[in-house]
Tab-separated table of C-alpha atoms and ligand atoms in Angstrom:
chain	number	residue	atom	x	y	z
A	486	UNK	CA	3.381	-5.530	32.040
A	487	UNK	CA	3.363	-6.776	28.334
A	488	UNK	CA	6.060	-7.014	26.493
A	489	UNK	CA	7.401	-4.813	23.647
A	490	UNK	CA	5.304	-5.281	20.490
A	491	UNK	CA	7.830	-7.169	17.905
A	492	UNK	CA	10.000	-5.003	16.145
A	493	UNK	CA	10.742	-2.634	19.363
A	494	UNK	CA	13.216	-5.151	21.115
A	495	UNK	CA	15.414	-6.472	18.783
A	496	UNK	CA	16.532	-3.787	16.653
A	497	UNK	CA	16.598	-0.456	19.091
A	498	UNK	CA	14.855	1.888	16.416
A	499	UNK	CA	11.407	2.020	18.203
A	500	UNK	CA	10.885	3.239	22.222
A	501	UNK	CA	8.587	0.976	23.549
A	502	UNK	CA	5.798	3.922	24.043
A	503	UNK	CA	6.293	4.013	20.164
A	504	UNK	CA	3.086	3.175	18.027
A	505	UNK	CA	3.571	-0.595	16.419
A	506	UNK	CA	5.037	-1.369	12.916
A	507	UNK	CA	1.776	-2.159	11.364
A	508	UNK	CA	-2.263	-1.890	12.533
A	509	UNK	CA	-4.732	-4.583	11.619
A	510	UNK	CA	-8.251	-3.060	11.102
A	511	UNK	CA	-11.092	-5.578	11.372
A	512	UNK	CA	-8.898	-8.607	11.712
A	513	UNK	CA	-11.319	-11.107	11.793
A	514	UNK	CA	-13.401	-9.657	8.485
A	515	UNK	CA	-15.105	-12.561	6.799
A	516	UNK	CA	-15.299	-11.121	3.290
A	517	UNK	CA	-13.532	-12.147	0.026
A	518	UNK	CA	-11.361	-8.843	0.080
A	519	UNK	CA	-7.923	-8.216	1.711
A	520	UNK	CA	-6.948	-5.049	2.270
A	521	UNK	CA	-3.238	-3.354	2.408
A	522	UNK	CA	-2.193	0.080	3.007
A	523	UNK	CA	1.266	0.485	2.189
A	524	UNK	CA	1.779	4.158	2.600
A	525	UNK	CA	-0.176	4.915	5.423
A	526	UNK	CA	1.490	6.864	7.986
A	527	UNK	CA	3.923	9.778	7.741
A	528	UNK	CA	5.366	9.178	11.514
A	529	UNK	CA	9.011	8.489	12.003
A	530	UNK	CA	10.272	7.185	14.955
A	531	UNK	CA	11.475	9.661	17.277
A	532	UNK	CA	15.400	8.003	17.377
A	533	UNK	CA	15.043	9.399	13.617
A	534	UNK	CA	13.929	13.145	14.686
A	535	UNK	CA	12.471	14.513	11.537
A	536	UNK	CA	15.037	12.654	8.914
A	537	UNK	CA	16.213	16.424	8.186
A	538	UNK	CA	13.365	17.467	6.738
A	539	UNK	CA	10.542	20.164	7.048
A	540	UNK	CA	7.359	19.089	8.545
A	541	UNK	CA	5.579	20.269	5.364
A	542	UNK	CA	7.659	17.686	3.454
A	543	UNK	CA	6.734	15.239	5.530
A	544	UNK	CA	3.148	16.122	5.308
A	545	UNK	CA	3.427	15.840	1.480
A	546	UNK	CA	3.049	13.079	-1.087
A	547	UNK	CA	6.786	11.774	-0.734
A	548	UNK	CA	6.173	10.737	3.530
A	549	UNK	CA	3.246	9.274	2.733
A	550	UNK	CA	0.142	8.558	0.755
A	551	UNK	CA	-2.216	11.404	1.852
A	552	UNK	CA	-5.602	9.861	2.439
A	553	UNK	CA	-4.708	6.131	1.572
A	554	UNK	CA	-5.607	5.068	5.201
A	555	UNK	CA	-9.100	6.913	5.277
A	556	UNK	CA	-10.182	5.013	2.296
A	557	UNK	CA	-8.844	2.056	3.173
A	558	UNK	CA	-10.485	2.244	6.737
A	559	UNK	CA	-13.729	2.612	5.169
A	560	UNK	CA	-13.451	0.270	2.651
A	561	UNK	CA	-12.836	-2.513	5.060
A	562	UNK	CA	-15.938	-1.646	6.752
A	563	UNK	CA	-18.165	-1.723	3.475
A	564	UNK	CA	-16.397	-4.733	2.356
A	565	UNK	CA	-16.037	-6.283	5.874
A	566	UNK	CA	-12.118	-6.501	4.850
A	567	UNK	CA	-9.181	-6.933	6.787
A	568	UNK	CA	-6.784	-4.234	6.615
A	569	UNK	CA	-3.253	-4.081	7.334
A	570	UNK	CA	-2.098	-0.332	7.157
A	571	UNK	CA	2.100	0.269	7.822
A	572	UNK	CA	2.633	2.210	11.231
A	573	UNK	CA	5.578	5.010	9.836
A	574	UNK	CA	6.634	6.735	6.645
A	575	UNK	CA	7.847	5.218	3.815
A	576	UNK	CA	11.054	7.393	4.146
A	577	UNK	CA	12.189	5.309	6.912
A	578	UNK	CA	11.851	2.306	4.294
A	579	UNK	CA	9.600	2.090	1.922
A	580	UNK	CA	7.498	-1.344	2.599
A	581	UNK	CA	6.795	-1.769	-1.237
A	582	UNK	CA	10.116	-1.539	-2.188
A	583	UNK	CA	12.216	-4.873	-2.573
A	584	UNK	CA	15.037	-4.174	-0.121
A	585	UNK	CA	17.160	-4.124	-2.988
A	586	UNK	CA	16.208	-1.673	-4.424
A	587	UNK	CA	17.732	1.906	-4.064
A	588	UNK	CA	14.313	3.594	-2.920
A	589	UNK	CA	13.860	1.350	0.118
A	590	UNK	CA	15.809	3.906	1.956
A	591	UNK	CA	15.007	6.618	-0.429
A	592	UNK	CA	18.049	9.531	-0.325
A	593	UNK	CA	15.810	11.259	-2.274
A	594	UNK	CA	12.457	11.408	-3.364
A	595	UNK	CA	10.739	13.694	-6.091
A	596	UNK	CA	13.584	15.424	-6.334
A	597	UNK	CA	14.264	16.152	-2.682
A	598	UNK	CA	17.465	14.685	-0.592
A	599	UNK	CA	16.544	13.121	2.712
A	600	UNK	CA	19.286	13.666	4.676
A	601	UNK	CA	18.722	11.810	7.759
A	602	UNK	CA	18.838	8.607	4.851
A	603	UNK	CA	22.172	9.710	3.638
A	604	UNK	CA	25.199	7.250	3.992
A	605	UNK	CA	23.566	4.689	6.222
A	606	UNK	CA	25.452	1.677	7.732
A	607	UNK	CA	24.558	-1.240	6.668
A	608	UNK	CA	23.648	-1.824	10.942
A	609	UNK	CA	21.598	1.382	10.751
A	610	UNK	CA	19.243	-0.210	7.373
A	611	UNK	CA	18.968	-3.503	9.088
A	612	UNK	CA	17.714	-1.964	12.206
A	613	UNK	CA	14.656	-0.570	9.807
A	614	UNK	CA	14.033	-3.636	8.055
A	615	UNK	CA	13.615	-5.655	11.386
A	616	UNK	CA	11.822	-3.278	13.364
A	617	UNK	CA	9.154	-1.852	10.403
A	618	UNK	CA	9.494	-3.622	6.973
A	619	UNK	CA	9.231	-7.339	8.805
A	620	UNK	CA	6.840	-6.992	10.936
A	621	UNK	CA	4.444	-5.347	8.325
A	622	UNK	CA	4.750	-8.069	6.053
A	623	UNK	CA	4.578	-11.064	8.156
A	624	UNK	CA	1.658	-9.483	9.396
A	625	UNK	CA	0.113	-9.675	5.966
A	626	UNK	CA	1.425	-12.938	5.972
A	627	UNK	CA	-0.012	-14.427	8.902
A	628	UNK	CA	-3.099	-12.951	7.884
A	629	UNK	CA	-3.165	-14.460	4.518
A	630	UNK	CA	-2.027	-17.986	6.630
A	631	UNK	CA	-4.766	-17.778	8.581
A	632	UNK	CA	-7.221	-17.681	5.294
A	633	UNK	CA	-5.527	-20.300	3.052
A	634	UNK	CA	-9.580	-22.043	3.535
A	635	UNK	CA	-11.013	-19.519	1.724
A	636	UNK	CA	-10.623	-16.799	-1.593
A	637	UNK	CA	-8.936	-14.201	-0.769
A	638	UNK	CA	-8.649	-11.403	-3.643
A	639	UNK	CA	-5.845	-8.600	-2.100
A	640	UNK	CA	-6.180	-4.660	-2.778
A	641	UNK	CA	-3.461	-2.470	-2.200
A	642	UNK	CA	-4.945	0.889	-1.813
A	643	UNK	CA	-2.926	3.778	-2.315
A	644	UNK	CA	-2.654	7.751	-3.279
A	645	UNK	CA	-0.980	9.525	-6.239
A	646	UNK	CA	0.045	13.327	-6.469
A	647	UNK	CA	-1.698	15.362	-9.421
A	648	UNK	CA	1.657	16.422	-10.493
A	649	UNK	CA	5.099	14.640	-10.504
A	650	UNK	CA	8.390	15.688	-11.923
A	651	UNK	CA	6.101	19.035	-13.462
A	652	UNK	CA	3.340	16.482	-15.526
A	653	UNK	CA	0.007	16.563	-14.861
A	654	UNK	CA	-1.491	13.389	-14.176
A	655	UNK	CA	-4.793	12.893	-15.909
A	656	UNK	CA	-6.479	9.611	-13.788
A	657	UNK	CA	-8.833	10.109	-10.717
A	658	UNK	CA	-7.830	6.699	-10.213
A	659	UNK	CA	-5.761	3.792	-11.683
A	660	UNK	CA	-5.426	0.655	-11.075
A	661	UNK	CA	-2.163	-1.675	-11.683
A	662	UNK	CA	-1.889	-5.772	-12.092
A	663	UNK	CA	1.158	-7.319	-12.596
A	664	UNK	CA	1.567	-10.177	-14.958
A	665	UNK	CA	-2.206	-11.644	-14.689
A	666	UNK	CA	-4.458	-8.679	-15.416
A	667	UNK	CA	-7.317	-10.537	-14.829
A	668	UNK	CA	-8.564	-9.012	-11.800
A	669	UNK	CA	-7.678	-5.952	-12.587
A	670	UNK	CA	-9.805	-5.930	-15.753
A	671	UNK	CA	-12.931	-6.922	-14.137
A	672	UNK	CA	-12.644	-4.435	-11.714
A	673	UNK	CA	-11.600	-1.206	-13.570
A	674	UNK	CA	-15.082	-1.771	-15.604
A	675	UNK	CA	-17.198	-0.989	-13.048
A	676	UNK	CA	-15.469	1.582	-11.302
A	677	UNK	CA	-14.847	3.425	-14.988
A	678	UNK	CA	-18.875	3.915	-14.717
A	679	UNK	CA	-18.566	5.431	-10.916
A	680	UNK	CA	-15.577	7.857	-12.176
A	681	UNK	CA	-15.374	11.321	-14.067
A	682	UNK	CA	-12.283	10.578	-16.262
A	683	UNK	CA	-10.118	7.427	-17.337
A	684	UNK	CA	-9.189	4.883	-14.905
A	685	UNK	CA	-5.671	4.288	-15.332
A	686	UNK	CA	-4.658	0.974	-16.645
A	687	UNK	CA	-1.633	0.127	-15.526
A	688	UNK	CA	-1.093	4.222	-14.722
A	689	UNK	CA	0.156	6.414	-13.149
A	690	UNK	CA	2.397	3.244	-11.757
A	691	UNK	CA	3.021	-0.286	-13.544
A	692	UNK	CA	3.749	-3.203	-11.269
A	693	UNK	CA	6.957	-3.868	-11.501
A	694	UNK	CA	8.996	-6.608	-9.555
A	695	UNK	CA	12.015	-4.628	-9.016
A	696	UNK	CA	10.242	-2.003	-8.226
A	697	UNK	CA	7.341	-3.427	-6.592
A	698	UNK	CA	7.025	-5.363	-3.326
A	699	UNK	CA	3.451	-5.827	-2.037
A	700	UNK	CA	1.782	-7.357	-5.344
A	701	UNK	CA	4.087	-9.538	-6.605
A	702	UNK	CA	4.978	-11.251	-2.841
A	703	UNK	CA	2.038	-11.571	-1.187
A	704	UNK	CA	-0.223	-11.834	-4.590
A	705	UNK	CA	1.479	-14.079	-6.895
A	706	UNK	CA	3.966	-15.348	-4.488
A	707	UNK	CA	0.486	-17.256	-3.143
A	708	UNK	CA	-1.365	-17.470	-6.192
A	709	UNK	CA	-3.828	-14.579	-5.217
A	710	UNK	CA	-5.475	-11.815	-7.517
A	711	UNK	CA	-4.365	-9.369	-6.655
A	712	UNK	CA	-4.388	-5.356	-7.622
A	713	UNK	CA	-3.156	-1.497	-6.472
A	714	UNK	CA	-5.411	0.744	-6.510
A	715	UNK	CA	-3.940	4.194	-6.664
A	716	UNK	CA	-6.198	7.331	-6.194
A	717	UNK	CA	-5.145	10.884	-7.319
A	718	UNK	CA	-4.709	12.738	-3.995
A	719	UNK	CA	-6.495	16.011	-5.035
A	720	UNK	CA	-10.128	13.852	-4.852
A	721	UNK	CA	-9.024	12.582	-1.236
A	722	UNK	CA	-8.697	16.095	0.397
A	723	UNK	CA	-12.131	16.612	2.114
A	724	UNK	CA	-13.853	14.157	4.244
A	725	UNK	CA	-16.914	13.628	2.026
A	726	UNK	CA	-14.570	12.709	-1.240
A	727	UNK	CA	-12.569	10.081	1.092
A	728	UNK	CA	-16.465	8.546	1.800
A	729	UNK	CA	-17.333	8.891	-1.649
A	730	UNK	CA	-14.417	7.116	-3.015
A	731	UNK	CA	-14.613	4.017	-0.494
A	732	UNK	CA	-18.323	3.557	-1.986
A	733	UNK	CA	-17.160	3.728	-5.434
A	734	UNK	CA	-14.326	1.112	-4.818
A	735	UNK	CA	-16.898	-1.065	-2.817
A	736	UNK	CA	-19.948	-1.045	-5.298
A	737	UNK	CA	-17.459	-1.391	-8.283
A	738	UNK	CA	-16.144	-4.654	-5.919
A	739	UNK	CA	-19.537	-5.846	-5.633
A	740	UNK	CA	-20.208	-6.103	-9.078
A	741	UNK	CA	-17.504	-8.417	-10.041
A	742	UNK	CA	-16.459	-9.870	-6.741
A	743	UNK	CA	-18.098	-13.676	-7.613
A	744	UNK	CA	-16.318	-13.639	-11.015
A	745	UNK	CA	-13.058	-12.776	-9.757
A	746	UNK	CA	-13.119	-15.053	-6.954
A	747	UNK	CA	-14.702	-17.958	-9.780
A	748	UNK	CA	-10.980	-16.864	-11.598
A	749	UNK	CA	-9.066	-19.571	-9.270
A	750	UNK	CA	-5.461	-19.216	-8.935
A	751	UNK	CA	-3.401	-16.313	-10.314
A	752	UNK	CA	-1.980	-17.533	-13.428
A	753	UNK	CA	1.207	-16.200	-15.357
A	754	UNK	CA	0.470	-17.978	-18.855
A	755	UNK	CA	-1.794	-15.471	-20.394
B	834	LIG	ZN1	1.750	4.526	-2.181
């Protein structure tokens, strides 16, 4: 018998039957790209029940990012990527969310309380943080490790609802750098050709390091490019749009994939 995947043991949130913290798609991909999937999963583990909410919340744009994974899945096979895609909802913690920050453990999101998140102990947020936030990330991390010989430009694919707080949102797509925009400006020129509408610089989401966990860690914390990507869910609803967005994202990487791997380092003087 194997033992517990890590995460299970030491902090008591996840049964052992329970699905791992994290999945790595095409681990040993050889191309330039690294993929992440931050918000991929709506599950919560079954200790948790449903957090108090309504499985149509949970289906919605606040568990998870609807379509992320599908996209992601195929663009690691067009760009022969690894992916590392989070195992549970981001209501149980939020994996790119600094841990001090008050949506981590979100007791509410778009306006709606999450009451299984209410008044936690600080043993009951640890137990999270060891058994789904750590393991996620030091899988990124060991996968980044195990690349340090060659470039490695990271993606961060996510999904965005049409509407928020009642605004429409008017991107298909945007995509978000933090302080070196570098990447993110060779790439948003060829996908702006592949898109009906305005890529979103910077929208609907900024990178923000108090906000922002993924980007800033494992991209400039290394001295990688790196970029989100965040597509409007309403184009990743059918099968055929979820195909037809991994193409665009692939071609458009194509294009300027030698250029941003010629930038070098990630640089924070410009
Ligand atoms: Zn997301």
């Amino acid at each position: 018998m194997s033992a517990a995947p890590r995460g299970h043991a030491e902090s008591g949130l996840l049964d052992p039957d329970e699905p791992p913290a994290f999945a790595i798609v095409n681990a040993r991909g050889a191309g330039s790209a690294i993929l992440v999937c931050d918000h991929a999963s709506n599950r919560i583990p079954r200790r948790l029940s449903t957090l108090g909410l309504a499985p149509e919340q949970l289906a919605d744009h606040i568990g998870w990012d609807p379509g992320a994974a599908e996209v992601a899945q195929r663009l690691s096979a067009e760009l022969d990527a690894p992916l590392v895609q989070s195992g549970y909802s981001r209501l149980v913690i939020d994996c790119n969310r600094p841990l001090d920050n008050a949506a981590s453990i979100a007791e509410q999101s778009a306006g709606i309380q999450v009451p299984g998140n209410l008044g936690l102990s600080a043993r009951a947020r640890a137990a999270r943080v060891e058994a789904l936030f750590r393991p996620y990330h030091e899988a990124i991390d060991r996968l980044l490790d195990a690349r340090s010989d060659r470039p490695s430009l990271l993606l961060s694919i996510h999904s965005f609802t049409p509407v928020l707080h009642g605004e429409q949102r008017p991107w298909p797509v945007g995509v978000s750098h933090w302080r070196d925009r570098r990447f993110a400006a060779l790439l948003s020129k060829p996908l702006a050709r592949r898109v009906d509408g305005i890529v979103g610089d910077n929208q609907p989401y900024p990178i923000e390091e108090a906000v922002d966990y993924t980007v800033p860690v494992h991209g400039e914390g290394r001295g990688l490019h790196a970029v989100m990507i965040e597509i409007r869910n309403d184009g990743l609803r059918e099968t055929a749009q979820i195909g037809a967005w991994a193409e665009r994202l692939a071609a458009a990487y194509r294009e300027i994939e030698a250029e941003a791997v010629s930038l070098g380092r990630w640089r924070v003087d410009i």
